[in-house]
CSV table of C-alpha atoms in Angstrom, one decimal:
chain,number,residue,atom,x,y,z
H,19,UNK,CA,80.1,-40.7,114.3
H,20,UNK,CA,80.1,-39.9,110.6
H,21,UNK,CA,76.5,-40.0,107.8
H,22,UNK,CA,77.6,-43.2,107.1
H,23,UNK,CA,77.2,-44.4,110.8
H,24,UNK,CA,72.9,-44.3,109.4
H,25,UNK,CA,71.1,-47.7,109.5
H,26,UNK,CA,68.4,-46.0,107.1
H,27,UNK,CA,67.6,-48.9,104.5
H,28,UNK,CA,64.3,-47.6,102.1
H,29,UNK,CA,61.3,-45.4,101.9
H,30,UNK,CA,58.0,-46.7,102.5
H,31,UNK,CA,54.6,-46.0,101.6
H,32,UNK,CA,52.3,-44.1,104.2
H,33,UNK,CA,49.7,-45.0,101.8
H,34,UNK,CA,50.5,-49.0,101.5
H,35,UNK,CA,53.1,-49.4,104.0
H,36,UNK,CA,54.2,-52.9,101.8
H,37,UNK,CA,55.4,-50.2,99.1
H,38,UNK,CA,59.2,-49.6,99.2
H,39,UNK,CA,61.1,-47.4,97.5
H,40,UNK,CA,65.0,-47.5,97.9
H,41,UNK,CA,66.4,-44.8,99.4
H,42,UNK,CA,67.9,-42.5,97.2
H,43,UNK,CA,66.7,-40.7,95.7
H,44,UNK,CA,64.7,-39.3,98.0
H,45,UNK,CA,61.1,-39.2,97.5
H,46,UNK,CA,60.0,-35.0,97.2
H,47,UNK,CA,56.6,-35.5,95.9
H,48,UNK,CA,54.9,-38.6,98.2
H,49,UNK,CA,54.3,-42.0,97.5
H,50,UNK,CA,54.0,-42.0,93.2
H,51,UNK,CA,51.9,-45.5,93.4
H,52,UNK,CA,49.2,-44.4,95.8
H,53,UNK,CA,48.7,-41.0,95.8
H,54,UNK,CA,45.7,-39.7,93.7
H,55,UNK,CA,44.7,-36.3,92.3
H,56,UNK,CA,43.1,-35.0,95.2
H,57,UNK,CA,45.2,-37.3,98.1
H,58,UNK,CA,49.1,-36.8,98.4
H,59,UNK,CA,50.4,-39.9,100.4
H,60,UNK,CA,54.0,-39.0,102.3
H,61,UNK,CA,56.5,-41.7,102.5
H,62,UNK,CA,58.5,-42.4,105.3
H,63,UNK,CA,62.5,-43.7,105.7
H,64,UNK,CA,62.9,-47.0,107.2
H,65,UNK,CA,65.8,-48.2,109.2
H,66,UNK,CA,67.4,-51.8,110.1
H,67,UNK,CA,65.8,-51.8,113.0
H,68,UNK,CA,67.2,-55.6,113.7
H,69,UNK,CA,70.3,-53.8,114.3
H,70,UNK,CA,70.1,-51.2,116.2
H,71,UNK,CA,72.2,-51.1,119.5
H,72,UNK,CA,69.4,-50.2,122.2
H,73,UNK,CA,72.8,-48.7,123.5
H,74,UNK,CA,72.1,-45.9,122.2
H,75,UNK,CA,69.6,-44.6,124.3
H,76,UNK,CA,71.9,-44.9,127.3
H,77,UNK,CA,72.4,-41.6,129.2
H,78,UNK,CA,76.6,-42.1,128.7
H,79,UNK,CA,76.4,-43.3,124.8
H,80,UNK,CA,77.4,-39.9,123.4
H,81,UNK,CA,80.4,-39.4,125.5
H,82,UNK,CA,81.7,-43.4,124.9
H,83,UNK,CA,81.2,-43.1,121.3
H,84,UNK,CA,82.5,-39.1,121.3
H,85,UNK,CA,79.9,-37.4,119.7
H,86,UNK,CA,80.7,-33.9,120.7
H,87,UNK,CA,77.2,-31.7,121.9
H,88,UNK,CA,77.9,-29.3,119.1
H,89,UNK,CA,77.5,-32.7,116.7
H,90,UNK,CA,73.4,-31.6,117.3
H,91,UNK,CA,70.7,-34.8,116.4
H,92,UNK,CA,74.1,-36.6,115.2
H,93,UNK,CA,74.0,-38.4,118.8
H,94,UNK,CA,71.2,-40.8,117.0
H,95,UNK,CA,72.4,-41.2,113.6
H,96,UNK,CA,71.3,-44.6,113.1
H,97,UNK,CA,68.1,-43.8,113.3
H,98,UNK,CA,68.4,-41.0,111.0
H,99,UNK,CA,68.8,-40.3,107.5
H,100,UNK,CA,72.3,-39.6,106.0
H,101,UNK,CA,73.3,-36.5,108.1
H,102,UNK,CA,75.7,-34.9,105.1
H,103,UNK,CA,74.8,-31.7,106.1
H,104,UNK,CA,77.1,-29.8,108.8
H,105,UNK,CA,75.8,-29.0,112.3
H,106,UNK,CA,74.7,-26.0,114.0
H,107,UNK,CA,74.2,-27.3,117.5
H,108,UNK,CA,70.5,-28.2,116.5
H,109,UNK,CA,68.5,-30.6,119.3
H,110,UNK,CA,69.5,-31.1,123.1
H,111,UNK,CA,66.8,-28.4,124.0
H,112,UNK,CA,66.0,-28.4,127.9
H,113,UNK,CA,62.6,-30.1,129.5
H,114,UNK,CA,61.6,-27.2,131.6
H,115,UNK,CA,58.7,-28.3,134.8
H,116,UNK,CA,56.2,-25.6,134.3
H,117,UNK,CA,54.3,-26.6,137.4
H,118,UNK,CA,54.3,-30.9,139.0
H,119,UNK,CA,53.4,-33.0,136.5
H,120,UNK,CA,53.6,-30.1,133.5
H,121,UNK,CA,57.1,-30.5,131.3
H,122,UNK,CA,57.7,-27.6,128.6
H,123,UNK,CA,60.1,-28.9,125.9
H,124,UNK,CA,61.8,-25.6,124.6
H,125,UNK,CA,62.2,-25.8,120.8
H,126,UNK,CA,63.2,-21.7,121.1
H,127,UNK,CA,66.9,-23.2,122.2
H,128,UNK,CA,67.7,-24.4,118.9
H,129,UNK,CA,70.2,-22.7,116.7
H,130,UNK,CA,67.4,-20.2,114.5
H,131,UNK,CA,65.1,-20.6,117.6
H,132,UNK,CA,62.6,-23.6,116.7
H,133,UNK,CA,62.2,-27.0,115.9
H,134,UNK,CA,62.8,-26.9,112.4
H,135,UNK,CA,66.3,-26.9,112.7
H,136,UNK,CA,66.1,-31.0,113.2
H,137,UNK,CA,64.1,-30.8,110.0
H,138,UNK,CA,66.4,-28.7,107.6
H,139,UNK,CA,69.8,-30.9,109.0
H,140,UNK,CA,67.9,-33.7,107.4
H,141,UNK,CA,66.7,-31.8,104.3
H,142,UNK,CA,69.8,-29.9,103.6
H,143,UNK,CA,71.7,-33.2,104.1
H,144,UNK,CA,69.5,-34.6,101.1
H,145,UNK,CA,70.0,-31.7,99.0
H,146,UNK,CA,74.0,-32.2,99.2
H,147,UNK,CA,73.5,-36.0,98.5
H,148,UNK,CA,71.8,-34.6,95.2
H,149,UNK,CA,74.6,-32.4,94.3
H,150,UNK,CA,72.0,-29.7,94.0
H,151,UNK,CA,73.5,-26.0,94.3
H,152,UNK,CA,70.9,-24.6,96.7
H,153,UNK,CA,67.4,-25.4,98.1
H,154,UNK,CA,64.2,-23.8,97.9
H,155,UNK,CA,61.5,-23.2,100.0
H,156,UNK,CA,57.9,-22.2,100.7
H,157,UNK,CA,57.4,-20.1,104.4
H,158,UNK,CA,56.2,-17.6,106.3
H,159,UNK,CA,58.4,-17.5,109.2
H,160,UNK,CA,60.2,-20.6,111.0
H,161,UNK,CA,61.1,-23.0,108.0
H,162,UNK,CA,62.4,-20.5,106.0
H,163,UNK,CA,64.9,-19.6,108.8
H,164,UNK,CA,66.2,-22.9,109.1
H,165,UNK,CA,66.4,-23.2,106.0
H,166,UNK,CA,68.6,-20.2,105.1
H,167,UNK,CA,71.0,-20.8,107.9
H,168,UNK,CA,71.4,-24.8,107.3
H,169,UNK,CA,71.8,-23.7,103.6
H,170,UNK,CA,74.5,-21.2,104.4
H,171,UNK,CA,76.2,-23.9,106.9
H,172,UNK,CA,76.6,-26.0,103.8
H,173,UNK,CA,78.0,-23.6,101.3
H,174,UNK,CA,74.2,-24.1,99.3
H,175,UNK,CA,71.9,-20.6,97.8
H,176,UNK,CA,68.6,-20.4,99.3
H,177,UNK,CA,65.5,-19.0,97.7
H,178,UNK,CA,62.6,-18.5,99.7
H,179,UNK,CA,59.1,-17.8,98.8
H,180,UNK,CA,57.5,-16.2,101.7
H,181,UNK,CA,54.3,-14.2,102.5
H,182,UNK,CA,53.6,-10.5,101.6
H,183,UNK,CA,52.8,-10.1,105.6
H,184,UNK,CA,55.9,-11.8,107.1
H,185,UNK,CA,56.9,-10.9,110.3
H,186,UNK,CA,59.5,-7.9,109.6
H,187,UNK,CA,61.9,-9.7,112.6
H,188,UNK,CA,61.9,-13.0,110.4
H,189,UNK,CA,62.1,-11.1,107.4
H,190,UNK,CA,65.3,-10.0,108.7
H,191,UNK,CA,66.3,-13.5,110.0
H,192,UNK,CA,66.0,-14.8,106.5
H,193,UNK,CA,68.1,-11.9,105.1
H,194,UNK,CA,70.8,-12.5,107.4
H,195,UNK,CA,71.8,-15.8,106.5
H,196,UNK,CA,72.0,-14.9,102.5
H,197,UNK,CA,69.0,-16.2,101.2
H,198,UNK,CA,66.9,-14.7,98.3
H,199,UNK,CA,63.6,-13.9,100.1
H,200,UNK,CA,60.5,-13.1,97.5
H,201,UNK,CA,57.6,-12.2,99.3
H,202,UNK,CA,54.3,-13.5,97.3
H,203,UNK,CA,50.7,-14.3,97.6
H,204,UNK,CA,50.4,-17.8,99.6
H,205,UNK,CA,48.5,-19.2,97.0
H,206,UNK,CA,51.5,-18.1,93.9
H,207,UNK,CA,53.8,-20.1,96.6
H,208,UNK,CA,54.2,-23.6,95.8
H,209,UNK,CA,53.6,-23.1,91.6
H,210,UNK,CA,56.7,-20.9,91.4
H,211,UNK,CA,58.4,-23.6,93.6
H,212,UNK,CA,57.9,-26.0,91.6
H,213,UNK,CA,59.6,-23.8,88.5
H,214,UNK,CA,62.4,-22.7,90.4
H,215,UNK,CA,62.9,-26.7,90.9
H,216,UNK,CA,62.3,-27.6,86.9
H,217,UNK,CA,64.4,-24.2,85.6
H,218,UNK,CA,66.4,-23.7,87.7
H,219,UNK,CA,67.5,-26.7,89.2
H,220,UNK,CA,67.2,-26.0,93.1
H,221,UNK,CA,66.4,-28.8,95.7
H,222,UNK,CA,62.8,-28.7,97.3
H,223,UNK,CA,62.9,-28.9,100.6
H,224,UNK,CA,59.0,-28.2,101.3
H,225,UNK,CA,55.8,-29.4,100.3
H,226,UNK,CA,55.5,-29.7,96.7
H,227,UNK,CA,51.6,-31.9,96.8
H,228,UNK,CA,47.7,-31.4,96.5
H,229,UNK,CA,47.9,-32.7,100.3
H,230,UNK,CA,50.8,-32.1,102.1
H,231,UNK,CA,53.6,-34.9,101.9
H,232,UNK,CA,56.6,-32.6,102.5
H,233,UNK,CA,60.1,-33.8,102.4
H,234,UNK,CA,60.8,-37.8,102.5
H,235,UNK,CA,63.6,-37.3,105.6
H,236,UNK,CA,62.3,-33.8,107.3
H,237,UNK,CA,59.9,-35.5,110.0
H,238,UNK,CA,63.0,-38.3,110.8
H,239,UNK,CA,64.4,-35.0,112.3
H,240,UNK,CA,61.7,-34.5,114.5
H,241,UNK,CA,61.7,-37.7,116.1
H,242,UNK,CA,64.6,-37.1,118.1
H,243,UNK,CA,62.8,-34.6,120.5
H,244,UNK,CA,61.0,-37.8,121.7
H,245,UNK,CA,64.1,-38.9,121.9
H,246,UNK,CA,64.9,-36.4,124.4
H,247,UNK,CA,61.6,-36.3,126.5
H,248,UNK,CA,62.7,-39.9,126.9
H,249,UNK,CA,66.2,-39.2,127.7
H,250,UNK,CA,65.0,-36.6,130.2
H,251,UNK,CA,61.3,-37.9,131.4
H,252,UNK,CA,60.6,-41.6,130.4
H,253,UNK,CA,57.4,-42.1,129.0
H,254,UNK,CA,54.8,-39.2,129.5
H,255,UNK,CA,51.0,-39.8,129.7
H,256,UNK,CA,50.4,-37.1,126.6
H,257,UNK,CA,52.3,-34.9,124.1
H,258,UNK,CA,50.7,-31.6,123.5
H,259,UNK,CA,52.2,-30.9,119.9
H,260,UNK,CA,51.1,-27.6,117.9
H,261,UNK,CA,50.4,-28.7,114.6
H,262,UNK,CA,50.2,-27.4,111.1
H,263,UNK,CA,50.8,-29.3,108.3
H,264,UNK,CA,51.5,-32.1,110.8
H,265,UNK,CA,55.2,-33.4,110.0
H,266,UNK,CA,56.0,-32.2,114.0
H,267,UNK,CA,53.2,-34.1,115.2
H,268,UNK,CA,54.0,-37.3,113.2
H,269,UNK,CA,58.1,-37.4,114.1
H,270,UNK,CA,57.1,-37.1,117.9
H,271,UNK,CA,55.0,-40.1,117.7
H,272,UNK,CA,57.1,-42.1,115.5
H,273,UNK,CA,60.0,-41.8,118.2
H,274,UNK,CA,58.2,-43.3,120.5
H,275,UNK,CA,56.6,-46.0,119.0
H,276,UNK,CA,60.5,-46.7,118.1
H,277,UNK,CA,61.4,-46.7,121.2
H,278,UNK,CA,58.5,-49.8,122.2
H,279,UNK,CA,59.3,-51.4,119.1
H,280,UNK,CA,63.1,-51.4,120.4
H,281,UNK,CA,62.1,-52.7,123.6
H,282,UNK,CA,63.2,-49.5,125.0
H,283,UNK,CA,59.9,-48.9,126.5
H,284,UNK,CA,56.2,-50.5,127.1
H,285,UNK,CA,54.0,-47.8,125.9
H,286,UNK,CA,53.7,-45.1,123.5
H,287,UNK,CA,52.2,-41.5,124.9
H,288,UNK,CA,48.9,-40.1,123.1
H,289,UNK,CA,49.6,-37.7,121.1
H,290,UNK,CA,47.1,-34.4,120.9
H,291,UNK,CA,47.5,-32.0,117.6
H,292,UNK,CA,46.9,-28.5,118.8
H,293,UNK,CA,45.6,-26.1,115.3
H,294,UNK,CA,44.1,-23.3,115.7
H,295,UNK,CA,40.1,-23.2,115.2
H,296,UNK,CA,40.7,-20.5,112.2
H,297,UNK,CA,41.5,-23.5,110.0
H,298,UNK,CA,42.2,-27.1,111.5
H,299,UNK,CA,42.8,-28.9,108.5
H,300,UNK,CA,43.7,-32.4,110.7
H,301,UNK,CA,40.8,-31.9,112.9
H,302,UNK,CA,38.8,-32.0,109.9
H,303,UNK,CA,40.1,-35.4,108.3
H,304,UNK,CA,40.0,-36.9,111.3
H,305,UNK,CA,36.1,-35.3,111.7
H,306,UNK,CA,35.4,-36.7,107.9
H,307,UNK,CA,37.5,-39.9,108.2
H,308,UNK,CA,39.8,-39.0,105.5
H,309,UNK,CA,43.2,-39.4,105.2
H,310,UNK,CA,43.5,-35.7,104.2
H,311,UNK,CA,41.3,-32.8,103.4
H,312,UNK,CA,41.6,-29.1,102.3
H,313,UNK,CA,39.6,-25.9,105.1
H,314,UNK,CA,38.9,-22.3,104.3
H,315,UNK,CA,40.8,-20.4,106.9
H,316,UNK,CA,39.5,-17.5,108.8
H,317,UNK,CA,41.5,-14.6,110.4
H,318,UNK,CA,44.0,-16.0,113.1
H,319,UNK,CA,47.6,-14.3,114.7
H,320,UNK,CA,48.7,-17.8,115.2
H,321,UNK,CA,50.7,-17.4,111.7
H,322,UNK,CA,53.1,-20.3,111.9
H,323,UNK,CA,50.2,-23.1,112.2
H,324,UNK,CA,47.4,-21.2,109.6
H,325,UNK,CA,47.3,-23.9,107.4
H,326,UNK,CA,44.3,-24.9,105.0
H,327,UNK,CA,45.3,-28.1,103.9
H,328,UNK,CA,46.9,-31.2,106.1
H,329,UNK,CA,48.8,-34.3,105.3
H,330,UNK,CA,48.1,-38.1,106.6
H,331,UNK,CA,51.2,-38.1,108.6
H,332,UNK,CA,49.0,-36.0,111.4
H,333,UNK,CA,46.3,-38.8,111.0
H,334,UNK,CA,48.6,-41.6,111.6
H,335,UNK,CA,50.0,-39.8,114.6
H,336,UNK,CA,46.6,-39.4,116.3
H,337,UNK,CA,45.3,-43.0,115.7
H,338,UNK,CA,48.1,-44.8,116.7
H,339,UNK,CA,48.6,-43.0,119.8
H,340,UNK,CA,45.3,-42.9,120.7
H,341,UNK,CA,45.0,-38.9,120.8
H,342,UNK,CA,42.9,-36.7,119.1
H,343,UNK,CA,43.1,-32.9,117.6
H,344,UNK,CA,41.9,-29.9,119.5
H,345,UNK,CA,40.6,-26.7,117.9
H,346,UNK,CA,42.0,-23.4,119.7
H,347,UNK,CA,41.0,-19.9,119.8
H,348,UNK,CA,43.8,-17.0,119.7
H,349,UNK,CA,42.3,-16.1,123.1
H,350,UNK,CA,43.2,-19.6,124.5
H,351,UNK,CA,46.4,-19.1,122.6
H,352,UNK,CA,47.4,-15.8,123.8
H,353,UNK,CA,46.5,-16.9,127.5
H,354,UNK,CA,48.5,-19.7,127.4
H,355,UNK,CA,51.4,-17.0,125.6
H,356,UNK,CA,51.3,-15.5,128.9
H,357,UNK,CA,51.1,-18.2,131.3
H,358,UNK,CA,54.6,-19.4,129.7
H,359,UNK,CA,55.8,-15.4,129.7
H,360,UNK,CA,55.0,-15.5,133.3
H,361,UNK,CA,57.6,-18.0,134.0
H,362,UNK,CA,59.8,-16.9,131.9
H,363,UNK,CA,59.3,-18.7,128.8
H,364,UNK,CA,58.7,-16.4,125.7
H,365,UNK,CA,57.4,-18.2,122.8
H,366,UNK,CA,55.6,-17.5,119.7
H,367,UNK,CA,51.9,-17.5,119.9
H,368,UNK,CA,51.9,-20.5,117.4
H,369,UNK,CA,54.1,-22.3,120.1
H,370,UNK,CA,51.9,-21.7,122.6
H,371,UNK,CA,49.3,-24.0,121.2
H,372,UNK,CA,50.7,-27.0,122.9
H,373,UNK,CA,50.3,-25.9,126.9
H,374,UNK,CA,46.6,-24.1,125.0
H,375,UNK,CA,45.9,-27.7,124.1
H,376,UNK,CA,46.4,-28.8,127.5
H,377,UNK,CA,44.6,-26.2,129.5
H,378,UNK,CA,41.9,-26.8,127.0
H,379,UNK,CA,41.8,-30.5,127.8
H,380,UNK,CA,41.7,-29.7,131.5
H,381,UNK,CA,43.8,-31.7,134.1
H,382,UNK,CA,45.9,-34.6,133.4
H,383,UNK,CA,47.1,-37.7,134.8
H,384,UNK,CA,50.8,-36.8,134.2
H,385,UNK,CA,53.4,-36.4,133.6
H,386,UNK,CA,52.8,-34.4,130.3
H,387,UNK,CA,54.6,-32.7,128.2
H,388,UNK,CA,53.8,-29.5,125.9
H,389,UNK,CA,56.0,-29.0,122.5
H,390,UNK,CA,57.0,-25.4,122.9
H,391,UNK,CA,58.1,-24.6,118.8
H,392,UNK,CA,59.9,-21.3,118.7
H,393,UNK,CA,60.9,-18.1,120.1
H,394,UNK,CA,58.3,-15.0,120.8
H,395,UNK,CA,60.9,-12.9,118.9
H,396,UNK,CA,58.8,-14.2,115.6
H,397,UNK,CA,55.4,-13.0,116.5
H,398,UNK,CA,53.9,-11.1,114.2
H,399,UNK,CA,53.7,-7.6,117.0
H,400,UNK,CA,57.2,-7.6,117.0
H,401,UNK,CA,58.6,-4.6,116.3
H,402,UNK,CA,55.2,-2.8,117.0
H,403,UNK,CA,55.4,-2.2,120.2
H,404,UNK,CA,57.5,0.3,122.3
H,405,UNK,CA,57.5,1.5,125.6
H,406,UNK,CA,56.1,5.1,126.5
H,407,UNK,CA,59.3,7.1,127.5
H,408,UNK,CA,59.4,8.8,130.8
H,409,UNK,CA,60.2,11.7,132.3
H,410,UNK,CA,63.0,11.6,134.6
H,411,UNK,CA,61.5,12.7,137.5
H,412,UNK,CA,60.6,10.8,140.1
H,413,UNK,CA,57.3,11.5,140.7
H,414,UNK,CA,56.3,10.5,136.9
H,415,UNK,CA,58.7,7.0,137.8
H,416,UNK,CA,56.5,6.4,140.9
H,417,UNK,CA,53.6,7.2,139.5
H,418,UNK,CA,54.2,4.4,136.4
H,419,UNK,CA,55.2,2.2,139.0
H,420,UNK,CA,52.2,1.9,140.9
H,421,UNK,CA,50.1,2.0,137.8
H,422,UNK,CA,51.3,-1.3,137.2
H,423,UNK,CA,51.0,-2.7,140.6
H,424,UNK,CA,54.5,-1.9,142.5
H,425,UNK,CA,54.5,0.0,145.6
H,426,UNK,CA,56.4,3.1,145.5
């Protein structure tokens, strides 16, 4: 299956879904006709939908139509943007059954360790269809990674503007794949994005809007993990989704209300944003009834979600499925951290917002599932930490053994 395999037609309007763009070139800055001064409307690709094979979501389409594993989110190209870009295994990440009823959807299995490897595929793909000679990009941890390896996959530079206080572990991630990595004050971010785009000629492949609109084709990418619960689960009851700017929230929903509008399925899960309580930029739109808003953020480890402003794409999410957002404290977060460590799972305290959300929310008429978004190798105490070295005698071994509850 090649890029041209795509039954992507035009961008629409989130803003006036009866506003269509074509769909190249693709839209970096929102919807131009409705978005305002202090509202960014995103747009969004749509897709022949007439003429999609319902094939495709048949557990043996992949092998008939040899798409090889290592093809990554290729196995639903028509549903995707123009996948130009080459492949780094991304998607296929396992559904793991925390307890009955409780699913875990691993993001950390994807080639940089979190779901925005289904995002840059898309991105970078875009950025080749330009001809542009590298990407930029605004980050702090995850997005920055996937974007420095899916830029190196493709032979593109990658500059990214990142945060004074970055993790030193995805610090060194960033470095590894080639990219130029300036560390600057958040706010300095997107203004010297948006030179390196006009002087220098780089591709954006993050948010460059008052409210954030992000990419045209990065959230397509995330709609193949609904994809996948699908593939794996059916339908579930609820998706707990840790949620910044929102784009993760929104591509999870919009594969699923794909799927009912294919006939695939009946029903569409809610879908619950987890942010932490620091900020919670959606949980304030939705509190306010606007399609977007800006929050002063207070102190919060939970890094990867901090985010003062949102973007309409998490509102949409939420209204059409019927869910809602949910404000967390680190302490919820780091308990649910350890409730995932404790069965083997070790994932960023960001990630962890998801089952947070749910324990928050109490139980559940299942099954449900809880986005898991990257590895607990990013976390900002990485590094920080080392174990107390002992004596080798066996008396001092016993002694630490029983201090932490094994008999000796």
């Amino acid at each position: 299956m090649t890029a041209n395999s795509t039954l992507a037609t035009a961008q629409r309007s989130l803003g006036d879904p009866t506003i269509r763009y074509p769909l190249w070139p693709a839209l970096t800055m929102g919807c131009p006709q409705t978005s305002t001064a202090t509202i960014s409307y995103p747009v969004e690709v749509d897709y022949a939908y007439d003429s999609v094979d319902i094939a495709l979501f048949d557990p043996g389409y992949a092998a008939a139509h040899a798409i090889s594993p290592s093809a990554g989110i290729e196995r639903w190209a028509p549903l995707l943007p123009p996948l130009n870009a080459p492949s780094l295994g991304e998607g296929g990440t396992p559904l793991i059954e925390l307890e009955p009823g409780v699913f875990i959807k691993d993001e950390s299995r994807n080639p940089t360790w979190s779901h925005k490897d289904r995002l840059n595929r898309c991105t970078t793909s875009a950025a080749l269809r330009a001809g542009a000679s590298g990407i930029v990009v605004a980050s702090s941890g995850n997005h920055g990674a996937a974007a420095a390896a899916y830029a190196a996959r493709a032979g593109l530079r990658c500059v990214v503007f990142t945060a004074e206080d970055t993790p030193p572990a995805v610090d060194a991630f960033m470095h590894a794949y080639g990219a130029v990595v300036l560390p600057v004050p958040v706010a300095d971010r997107w203004p010297l994005m948006h030179k390196v785009v006009e002087d220098c000629g780089l591709y954006p492949v993050s948010n460059l809007t008052t409210t954030h609109t992000g990419h045209a084709f990065g959230a397509e990418g995330y709609k193949t993990i609904a994809y996948e619960i699908h593939a794996d689960l059916g339908v579930p009851a609820a998706v707990f989704v840790p949620s910044g700017y929102g784009e993760l929230l929104y591509g999870v929903w919009k594969g699923f209300a794909e799927l009912r509008r294919l006939g695939v399925t009946g029903a569409v899960p809610r879908i619950f944003a987890c942010e932490p309580a620091a900020g919670g930029p959606l949980s304030a739109a939705v509190r306010e009834g606007v399609p977007a808003t800006e929050v002063a953020v207070g102190p919060t480890d939970a890094y990867g979600i901090d985010c003062s402003v949102g973007g309409y794409r998490g509102v949409v999410a939420l209204r059409e499925s019927g869910g809602r957002p949910l404000l967390l404290s680190d302490n919820e977060l780091h308990a649910a951290q350890r409730e995932l460590a404790s069965s083997g799972l070790w994932a960023e305290l960001s990630a962890a917002a998801g089952l947070a959300g749910l324990r928050q929310c109490g139980d559940m008429e299942g099954p449900v599932v809880c986005v898991s978004t990257s590895s607990g190798f990013k976390d900002v105490s990485v590094g920080l930490h080392t174990s107390e070295p002992v004596p080798p005698e066996w008396a001092e071994v016993r002694r630490r053994l029983r201090s932490a509850g094994i008999d000796a």
